[in-house]
CSV table of C-alpha atoms in Angstrom, one decimal:
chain,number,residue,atom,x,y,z
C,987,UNK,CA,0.0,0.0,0.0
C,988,UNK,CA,1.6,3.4,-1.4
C,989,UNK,CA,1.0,6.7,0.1
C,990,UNK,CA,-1.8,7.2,-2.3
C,991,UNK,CA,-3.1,4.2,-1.1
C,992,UNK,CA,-3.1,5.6,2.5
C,993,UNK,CA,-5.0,8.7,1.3
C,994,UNK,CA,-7.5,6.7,-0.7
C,995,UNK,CA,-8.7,4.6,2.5
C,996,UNK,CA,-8.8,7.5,5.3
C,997,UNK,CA,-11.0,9.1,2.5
C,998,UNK,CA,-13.0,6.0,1.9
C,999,UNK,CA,-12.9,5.1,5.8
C,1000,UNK,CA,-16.2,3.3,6.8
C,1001,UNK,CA,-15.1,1.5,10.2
C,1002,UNK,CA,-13.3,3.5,13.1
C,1003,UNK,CA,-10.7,0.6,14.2
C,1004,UNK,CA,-8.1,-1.2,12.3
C,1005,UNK,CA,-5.5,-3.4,12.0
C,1006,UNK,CA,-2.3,-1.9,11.0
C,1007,UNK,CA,0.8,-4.3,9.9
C,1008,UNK,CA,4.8,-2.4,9.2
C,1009,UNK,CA,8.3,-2.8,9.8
C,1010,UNK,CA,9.0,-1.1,13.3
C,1011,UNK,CA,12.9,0.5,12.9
C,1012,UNK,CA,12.8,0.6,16.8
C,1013,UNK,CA,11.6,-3.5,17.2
C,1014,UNK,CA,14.1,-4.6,14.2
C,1015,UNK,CA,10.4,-6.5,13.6
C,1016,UNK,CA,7.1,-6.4,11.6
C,1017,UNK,CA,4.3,-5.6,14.1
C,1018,UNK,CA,0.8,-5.3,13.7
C,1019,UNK,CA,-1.1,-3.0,16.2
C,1020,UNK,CA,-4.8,-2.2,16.8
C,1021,UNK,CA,-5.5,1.3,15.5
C,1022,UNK,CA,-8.2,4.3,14.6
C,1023,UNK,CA,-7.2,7.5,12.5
C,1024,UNK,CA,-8.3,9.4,15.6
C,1025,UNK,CA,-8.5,9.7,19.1
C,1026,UNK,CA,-11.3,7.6,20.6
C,1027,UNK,CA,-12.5,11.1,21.9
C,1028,UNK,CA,-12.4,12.1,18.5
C,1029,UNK,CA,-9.3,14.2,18.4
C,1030,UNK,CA,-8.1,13.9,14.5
C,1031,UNK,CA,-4.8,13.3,13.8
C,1032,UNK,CA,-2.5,16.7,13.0
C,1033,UNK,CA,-0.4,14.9,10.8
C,1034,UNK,CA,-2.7,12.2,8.8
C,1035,UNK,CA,-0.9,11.0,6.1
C,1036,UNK,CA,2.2,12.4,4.9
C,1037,UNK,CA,5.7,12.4,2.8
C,1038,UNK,CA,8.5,12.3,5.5
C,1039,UNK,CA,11.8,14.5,4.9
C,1040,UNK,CA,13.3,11.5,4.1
C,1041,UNK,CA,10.6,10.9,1.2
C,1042,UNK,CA,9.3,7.7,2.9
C,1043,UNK,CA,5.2,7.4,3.3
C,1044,UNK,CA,3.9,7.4,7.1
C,1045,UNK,CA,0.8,7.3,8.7
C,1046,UNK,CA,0.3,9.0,12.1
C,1047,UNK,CA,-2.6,6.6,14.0
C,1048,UNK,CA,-3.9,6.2,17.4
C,1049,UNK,CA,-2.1,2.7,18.8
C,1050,UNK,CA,-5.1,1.9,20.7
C,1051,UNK,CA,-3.1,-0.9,22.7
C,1052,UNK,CA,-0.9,1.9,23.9
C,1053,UNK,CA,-3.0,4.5,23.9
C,1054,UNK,CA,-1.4,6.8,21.7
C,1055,UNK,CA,0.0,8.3,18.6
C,1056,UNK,CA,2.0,6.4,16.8
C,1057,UNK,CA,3.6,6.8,12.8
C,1058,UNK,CA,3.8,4.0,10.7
C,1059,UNK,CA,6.9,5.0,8.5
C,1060,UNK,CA,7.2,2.9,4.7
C,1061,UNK,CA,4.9,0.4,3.5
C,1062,UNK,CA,1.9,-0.6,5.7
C,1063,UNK,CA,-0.7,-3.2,5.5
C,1064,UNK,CA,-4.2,-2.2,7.0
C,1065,UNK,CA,-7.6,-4.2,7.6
C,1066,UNK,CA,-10.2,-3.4,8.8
């Protein structure tokens, strides 16, 4: 899933929660993480989707195992 691909499906959102599935630099490990693209109080995300510095695709998502925001940098797999 591209960064147009990231785009397409917070615009065509029907379902709050997700899965989401990417390579985690800081676990060395693909992880997969229960998410929503807002806070459960229904704070939106500032960042959204987005082009990093760097040029890589990330995703900023509420982790909602963790209880907050987290970015999903590169490719990402989401189900809902």
């Amino acid at each position: 899933m591209g960064y147009y691909d990231i785009i397409s499906h917070i615009t065509n959102r029907k379902e709050n929660m997700f899965y989401i599935t990417y390579f985690a630099k800081k676990h060395k490990a693909f992880i997969t993480r229960k998410g929503r693209y807002d806070k459960p109080d229904g704070t939106p995300s500032q960042k959204g989707a987005y082009i990093s510095k760097k040029g890589e695709p990330v995703l900023n998502y509420w982790d909602l195992d963790a209880d907050g925001w987290r970015n999903a940098t590169g490719k990402v797999q989401i189900k809902t």
